[in-house]
CSV table of C-alpha atoms and ligand atoms in Angstrom, one decimal:
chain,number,residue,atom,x,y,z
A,1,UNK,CA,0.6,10.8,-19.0
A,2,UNK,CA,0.1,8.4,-16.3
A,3,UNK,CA,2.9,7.5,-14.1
A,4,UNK,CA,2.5,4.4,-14.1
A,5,UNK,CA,0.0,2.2,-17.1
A,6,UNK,CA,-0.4,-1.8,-17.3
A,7,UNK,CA,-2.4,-3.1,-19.9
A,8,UNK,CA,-3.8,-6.5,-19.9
A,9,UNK,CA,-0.7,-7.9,-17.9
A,10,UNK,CA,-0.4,-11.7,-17.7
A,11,UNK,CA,1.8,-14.1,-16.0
A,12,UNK,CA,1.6,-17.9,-15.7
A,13,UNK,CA,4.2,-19.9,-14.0
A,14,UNK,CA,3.6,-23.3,-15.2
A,15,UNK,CA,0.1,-24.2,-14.5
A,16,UNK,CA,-0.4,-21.7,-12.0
A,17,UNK,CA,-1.7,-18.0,-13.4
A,18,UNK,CA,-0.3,-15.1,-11.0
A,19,UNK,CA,-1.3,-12.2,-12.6
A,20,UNK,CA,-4.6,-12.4,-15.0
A,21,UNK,CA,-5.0,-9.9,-17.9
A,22,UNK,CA,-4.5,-7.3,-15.0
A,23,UNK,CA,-5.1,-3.1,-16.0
A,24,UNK,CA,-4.3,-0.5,-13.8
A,25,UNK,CA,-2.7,3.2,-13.9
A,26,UNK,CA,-1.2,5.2,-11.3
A,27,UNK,CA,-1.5,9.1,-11.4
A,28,UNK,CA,1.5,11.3,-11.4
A,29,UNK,CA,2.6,12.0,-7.6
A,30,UNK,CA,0.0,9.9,-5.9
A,31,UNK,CA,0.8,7.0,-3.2
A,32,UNK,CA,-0.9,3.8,-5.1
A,33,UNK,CA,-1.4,1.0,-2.6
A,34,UNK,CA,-1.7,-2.4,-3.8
A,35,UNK,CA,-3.2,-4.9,-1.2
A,36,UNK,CA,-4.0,-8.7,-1.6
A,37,UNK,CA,-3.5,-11.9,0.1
A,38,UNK,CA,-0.6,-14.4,0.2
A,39,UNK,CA,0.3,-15.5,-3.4
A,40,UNK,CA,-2.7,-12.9,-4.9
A,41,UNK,CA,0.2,-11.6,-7.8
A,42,UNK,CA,1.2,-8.3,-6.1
A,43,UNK,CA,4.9,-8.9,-6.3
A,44,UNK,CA,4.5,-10.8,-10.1
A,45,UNK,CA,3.0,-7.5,-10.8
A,46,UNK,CA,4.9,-5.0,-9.5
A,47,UNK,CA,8.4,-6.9,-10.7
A,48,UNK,CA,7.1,-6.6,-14.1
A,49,UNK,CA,6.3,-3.0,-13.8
A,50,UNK,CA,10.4,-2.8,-12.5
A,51,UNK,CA,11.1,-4.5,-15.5
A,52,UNK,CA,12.7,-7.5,-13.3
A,53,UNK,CA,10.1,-10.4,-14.7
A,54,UNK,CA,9.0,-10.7,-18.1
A,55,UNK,CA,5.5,-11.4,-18.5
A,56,UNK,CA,3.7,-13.8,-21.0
A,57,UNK,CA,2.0,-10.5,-22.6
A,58,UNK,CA,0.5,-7.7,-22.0
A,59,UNK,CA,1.8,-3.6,-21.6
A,60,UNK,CA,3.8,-1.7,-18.8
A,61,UNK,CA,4.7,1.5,-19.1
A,62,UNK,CA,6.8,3.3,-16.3
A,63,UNK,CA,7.0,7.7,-17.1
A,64,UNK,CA,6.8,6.6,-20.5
A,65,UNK,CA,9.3,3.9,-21.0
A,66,UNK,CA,9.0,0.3,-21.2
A,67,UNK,CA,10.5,-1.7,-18.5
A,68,UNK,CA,12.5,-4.4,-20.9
A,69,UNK,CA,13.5,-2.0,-23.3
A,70,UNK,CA,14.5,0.7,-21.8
A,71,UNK,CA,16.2,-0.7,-18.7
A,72,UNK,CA,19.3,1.6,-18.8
A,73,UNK,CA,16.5,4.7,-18.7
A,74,UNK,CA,14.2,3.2,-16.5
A,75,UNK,CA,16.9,2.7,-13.9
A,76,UNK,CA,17.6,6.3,-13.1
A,77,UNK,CA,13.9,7.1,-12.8
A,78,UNK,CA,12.5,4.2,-10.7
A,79,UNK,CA,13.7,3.0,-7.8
A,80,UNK,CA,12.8,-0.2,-6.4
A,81,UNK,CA,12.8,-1.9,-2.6
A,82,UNK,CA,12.1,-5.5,-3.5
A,83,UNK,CA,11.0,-8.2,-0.5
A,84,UNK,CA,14.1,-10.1,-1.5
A,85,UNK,CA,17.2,-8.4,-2.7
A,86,UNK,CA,20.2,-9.7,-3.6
A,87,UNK,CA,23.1,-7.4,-1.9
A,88,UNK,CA,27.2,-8.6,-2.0
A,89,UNK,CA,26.8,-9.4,1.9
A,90,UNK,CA,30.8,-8.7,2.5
A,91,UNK,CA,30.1,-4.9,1.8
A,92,UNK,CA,29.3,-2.4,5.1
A,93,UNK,CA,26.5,0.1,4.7
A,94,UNK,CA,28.9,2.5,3.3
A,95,UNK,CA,30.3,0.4,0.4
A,96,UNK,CA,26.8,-0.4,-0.8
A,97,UNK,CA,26.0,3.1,-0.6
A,98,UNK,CA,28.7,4.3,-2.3
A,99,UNK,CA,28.8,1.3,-5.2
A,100,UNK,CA,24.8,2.1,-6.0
A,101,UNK,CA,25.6,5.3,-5.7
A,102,UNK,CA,27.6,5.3,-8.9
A,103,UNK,CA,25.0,3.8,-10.7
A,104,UNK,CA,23.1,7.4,-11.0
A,105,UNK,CA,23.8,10.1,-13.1
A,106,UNK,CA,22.2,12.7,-10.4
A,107,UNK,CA,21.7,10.9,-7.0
A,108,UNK,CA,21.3,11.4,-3.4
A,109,UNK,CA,23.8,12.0,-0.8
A,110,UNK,CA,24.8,8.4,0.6
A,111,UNK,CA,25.5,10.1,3.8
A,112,UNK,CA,23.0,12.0,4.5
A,113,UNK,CA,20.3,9.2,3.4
A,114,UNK,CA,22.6,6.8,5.9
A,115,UNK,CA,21.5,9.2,8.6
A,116,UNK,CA,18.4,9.8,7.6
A,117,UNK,CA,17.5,5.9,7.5
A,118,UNK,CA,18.9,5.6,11.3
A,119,UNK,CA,22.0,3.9,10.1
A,120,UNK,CA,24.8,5.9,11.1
A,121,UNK,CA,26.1,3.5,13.8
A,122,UNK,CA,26.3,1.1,11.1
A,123,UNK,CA,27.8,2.9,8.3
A,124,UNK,CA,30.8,0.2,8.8
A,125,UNK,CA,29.1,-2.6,9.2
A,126,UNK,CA,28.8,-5.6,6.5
A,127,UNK,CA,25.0,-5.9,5.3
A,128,UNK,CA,25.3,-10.2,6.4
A,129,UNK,CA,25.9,-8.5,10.0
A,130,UNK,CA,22.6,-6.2,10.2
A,131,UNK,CA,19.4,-7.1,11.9
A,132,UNK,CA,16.8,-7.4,9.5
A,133,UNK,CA,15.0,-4.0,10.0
A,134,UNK,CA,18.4,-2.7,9.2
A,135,UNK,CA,19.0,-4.4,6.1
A,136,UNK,CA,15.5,-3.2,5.3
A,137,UNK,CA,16.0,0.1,6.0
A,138,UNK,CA,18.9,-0.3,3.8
A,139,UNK,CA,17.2,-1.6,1.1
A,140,UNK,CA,14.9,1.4,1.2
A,141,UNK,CA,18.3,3.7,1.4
A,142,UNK,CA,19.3,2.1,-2.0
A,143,UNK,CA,16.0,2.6,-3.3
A,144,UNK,CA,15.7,6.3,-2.7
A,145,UNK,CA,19.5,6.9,-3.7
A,146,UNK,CA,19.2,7.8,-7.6
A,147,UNK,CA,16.6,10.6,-6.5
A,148,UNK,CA,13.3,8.7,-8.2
A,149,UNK,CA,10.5,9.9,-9.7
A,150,UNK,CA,9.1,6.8,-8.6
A,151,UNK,CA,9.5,4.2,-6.4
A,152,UNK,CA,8.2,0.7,-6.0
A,153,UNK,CA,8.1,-0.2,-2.2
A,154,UNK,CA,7.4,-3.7,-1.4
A,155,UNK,CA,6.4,-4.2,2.5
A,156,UNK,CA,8.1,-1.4,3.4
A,157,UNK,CA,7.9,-1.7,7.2
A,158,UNK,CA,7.9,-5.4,7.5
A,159,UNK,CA,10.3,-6.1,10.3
A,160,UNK,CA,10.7,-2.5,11.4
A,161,UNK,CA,10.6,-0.9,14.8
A,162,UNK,CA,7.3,1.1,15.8
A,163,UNK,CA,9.6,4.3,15.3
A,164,UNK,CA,11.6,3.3,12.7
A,165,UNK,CA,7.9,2.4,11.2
A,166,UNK,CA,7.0,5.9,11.5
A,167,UNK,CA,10.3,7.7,10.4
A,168,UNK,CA,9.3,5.4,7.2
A,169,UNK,CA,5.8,7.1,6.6
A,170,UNK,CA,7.2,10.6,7.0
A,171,UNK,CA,9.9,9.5,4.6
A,172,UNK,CA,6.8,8.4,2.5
A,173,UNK,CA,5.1,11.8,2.7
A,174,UNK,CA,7.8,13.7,2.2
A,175,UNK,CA,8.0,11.9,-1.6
A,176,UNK,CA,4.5,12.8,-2.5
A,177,UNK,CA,5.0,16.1,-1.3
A,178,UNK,CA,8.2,16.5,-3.7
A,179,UNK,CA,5.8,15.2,-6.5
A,180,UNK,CA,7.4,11.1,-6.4
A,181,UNK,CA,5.3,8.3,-7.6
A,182,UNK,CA,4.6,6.0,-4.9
A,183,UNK,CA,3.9,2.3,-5.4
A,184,UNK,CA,3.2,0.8,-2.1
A,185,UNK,CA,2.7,-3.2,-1.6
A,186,UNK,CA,1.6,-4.0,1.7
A,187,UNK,CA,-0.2,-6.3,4.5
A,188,UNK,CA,-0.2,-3.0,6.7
A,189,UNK,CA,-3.8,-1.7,7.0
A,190,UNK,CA,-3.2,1.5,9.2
A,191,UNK,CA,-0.1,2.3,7.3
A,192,UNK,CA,-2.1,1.8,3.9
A,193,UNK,CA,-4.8,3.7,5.3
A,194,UNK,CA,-3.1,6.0,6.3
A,195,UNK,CA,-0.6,6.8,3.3
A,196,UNK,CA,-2.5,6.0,0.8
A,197,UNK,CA,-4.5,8.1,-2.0
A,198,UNK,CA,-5.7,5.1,-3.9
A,199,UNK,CA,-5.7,1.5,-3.5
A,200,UNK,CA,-6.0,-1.4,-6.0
A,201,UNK,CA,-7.5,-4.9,-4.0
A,202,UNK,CA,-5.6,-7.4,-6.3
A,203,UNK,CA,-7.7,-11.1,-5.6
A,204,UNK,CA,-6.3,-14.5,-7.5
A,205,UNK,CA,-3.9,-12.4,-10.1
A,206,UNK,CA,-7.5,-10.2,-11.2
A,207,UNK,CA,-8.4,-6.7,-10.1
A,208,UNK,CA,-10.8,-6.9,-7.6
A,209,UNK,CA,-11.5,-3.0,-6.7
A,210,UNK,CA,-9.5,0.8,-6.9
A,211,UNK,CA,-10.2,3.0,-4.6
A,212,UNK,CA,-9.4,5.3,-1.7
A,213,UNK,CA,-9.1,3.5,2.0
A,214,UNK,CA,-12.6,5.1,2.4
A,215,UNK,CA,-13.8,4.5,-1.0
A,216,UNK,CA,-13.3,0.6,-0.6
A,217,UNK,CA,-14.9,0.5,3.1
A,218,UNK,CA,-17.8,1.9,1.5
A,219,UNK,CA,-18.0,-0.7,-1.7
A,220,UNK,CA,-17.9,-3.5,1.0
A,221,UNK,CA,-21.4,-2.1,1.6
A,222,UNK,CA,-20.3,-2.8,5.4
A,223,UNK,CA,-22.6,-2.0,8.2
A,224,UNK,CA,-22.0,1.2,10.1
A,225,UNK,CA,-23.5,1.6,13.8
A,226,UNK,CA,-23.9,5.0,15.3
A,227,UNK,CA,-25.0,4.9,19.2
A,228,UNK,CA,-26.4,7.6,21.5
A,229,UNK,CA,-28.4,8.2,24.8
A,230,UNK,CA,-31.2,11.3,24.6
A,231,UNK,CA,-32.4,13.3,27.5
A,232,UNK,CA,-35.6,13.6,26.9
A,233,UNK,CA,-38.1,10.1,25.4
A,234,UNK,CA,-37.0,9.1,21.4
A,235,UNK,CA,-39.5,9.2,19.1
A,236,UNK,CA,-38.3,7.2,16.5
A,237,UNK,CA,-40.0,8.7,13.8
A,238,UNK,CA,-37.5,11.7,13.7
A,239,UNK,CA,-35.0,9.6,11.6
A,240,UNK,CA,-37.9,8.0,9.6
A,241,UNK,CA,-36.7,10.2,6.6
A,242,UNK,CA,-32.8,9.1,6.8
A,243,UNK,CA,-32.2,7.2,3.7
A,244,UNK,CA,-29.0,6.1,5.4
A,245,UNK,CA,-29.9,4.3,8.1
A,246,UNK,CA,-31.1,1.0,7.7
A,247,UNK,CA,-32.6,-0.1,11.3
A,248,UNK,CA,-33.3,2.1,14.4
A,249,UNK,CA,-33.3,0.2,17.7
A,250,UNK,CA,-33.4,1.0,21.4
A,251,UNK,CA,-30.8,-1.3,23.7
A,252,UNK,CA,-31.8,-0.3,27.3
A,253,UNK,CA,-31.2,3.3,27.1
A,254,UNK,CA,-29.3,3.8,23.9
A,255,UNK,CA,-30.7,4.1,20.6
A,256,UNK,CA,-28.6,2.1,18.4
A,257,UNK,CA,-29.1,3.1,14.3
A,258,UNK,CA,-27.1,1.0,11.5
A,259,UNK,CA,-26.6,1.8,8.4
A,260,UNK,CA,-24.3,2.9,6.1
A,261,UNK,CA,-23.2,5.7,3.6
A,262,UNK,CA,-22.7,9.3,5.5
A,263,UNK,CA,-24.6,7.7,8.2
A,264,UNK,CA,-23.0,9.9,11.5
A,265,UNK,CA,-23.9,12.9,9.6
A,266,UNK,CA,-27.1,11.9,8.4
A,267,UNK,CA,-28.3,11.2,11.6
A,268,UNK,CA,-26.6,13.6,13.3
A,269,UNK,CA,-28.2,16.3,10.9
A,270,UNK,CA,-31.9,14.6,11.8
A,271,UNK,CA,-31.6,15.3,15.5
A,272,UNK,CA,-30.4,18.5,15.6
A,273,UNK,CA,-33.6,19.3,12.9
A,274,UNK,CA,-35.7,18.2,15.7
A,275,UNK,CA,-34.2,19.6,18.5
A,276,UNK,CA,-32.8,16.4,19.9
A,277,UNK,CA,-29.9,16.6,22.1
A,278,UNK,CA,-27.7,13.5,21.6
A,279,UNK,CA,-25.7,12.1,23.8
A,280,UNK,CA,-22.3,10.0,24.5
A,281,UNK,CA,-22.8,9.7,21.1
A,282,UNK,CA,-20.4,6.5,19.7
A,283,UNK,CA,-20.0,5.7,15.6
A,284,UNK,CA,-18.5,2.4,14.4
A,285,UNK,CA,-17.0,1.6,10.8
A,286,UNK,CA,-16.1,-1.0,9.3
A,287,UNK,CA,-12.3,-1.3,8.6
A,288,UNK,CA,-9.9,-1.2,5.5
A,289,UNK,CA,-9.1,-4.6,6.8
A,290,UNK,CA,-13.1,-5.5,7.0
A,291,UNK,CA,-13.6,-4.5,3.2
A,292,UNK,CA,-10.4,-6.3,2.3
A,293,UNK,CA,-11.5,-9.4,3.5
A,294,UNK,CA,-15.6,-9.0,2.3
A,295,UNK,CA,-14.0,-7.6,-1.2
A,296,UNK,CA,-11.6,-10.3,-1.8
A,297,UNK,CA,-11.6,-14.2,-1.8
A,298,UNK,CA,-11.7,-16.7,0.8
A,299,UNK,CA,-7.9,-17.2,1.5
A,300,UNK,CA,-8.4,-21.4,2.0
A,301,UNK,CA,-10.3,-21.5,-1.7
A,302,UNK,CA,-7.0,-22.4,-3.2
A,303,UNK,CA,-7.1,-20.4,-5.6
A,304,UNK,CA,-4.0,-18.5,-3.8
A,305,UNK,CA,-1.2,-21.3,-3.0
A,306,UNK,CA,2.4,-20.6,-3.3
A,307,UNK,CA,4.6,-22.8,-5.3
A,308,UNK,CA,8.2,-23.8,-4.4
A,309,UNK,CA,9.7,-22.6,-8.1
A,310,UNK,CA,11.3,-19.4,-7.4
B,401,ATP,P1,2.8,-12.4,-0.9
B,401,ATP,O1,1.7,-11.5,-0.3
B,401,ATP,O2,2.8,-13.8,-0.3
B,401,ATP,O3,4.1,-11.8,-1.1
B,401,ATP,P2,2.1,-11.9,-3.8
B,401,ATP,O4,0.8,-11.4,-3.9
B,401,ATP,O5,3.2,-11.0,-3.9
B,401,ATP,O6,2.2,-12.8,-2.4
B,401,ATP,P3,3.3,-13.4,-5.9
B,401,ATP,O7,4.7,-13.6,-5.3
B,401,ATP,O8,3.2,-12.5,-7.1
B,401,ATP,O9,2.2,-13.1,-4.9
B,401,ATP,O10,2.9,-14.9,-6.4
B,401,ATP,C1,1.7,-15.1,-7.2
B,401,ATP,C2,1.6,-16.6,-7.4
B,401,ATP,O11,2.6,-17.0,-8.3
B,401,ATP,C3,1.7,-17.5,-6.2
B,401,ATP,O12,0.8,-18.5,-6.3
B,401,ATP,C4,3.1,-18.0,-6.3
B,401,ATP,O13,3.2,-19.2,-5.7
B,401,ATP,C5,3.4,-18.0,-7.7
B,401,ATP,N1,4.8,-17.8,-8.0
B,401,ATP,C6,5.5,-16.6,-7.8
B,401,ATP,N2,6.7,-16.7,-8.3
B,401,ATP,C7,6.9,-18.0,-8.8
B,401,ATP,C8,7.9,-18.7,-9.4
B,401,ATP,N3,9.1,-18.1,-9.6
B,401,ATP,N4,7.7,-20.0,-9.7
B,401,ATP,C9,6.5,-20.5,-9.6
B,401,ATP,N5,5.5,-19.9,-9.0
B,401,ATP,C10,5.6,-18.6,-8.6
């Protein structure tokens, strides 16, 4: 069973098609990643698979249940940090713990996820009185508080300090280690790249690639550069047999080879095969952020405004 299964979703809001006969499934204890630009149907998406937005067809199933009929079920097994949540802004840290809290059949400790989210100053505190990483932070609290199986995180860090960012990741890979689905939407590169076992580019509503971070660098097809000096005079004919590499220059006295694939290796391999010392030896990649952009569409073609009706 997949964690996680949509099949064929689809979602128009008046003229304007979000999500387009999208498929995808997300493995049992993985950290999914789903990236696109501004208005590309990531949150359409993922609020269907929460069950919070009912789409015009298509499947979703969540561990097995569906999201609109079983909500009651769903409810103890997902948990869900949304970009925009609606919390009773009179209640401190502590009430809303406590009140969600109650909601769960077998549940965290409100305290200890308090401290553990950095909020133990502001266990007293009404949620319209936080700063905005704080509310965020408690929004995560709330989403980790019936124990999940799996969780639906939407921009998790967005508007969080660089620490608080990286208590956040750890909190992250603590879930996979404990087996948790993780559903991560994001406009983080490094923390996608970072966290991330898969990653599903969603362009104009469509699937536009799944992959690992290095998986989708490689799709882009993007041009990798490996530099180095050699003591002794190059004889370029010594990398003549690297499938990799696509050009072999000389820039004053570097040699400069592009290419892509396991380029570093395959040319690192050649040398040594010929006795060739290399040196200050320097490899560039292209990004996550560079095969984001070359795998998905232009971001002024459109086909990605946002309307005013939600
Ligand atoms: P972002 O990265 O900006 O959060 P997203 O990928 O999450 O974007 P969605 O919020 O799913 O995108 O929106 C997809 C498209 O559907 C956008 O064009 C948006 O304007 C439109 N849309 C979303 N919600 C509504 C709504 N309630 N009414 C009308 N249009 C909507």
């Amino acid at each position: 069973m997949h964690a996680i299964e949509v099949r064929g979703l689809h979602k128009r809001y008046g003229d304007k098609v979000a999500v387009d006969d999208l498929s995808l499934s997300v493995e049992l204890g993985e950290i999914y990643g789903i990236l696109g630009r501004n208005g590309a149907g990531k949150t359409t998406t993922v609020e269907a698979v929460a069950g919070l937005r009912r789409p015009d067809r298509g499947e979703v199933r969540v561990l097995g249940l569906d999201p609109r009929r079983d909500r009651a079920r769903l409810r103890q097994v997902l948990g869900v940090q949304l970009q925009e949540s609606a919390l009773h802004s009179a209640l401190t840290v502590r009430e809303l713990m406590r009140l969600h809290r109650s909601f769960y059949r077998d549940g965290a400790d409100p305290g200890e996820l308090i401290d553990r989210m950095g909020l133990t100053e502001q266990r007293g505190t009404r949620f319209e009185n936080l700063s905005g990483g704080q509310q965020q932070r408690l929004n995560i609290a709330l989403a980790l508080l019936g124990k999940p199986k799996a969780v639906i995180l939407d921009e998790l860090t967005t508007g969080l300090d660089p620490e608080a960012r990286r208590q956040m990741w750890a909190t992250v890979e603590g879930m996979r280690d404990q087996g948790v689905t993780v559903v991560l939407v994001s406009h983080h590169m490094e923390e996608v790249e970072r966290l991330c076992d898969r990653v599903a580019l969603i362009d104009a509503g469509r699937l536009a690639a799944v992959d690992t971070p290095a998986g989708l660098v490689t799709r882009a097809g993007l041009e990798q550069v490996v530099r180095f000096r050699t003591a002794t005079p190059f004889d370029a004919a010594i990398l003549d047999g690297v499938e990799e590499a696509r050009s072999v220059r000389t820039a004053g006295d570097r040699v400069v080879v592009t290419g892509s694939g396991n380029l570093l290796h395959a040319v690192s391999t050649a040398l040594v095969r010929s006795d060739v010392a290399a040196l200050d030896t320097s490899f560039e990649r292209a990004t996550l952020e560079d095969a984001f952009l070359a795998l998905t569409g232009s971001p002024f073609d459109g086909s990605s405004d946002h309307g005013s009706e939600r």
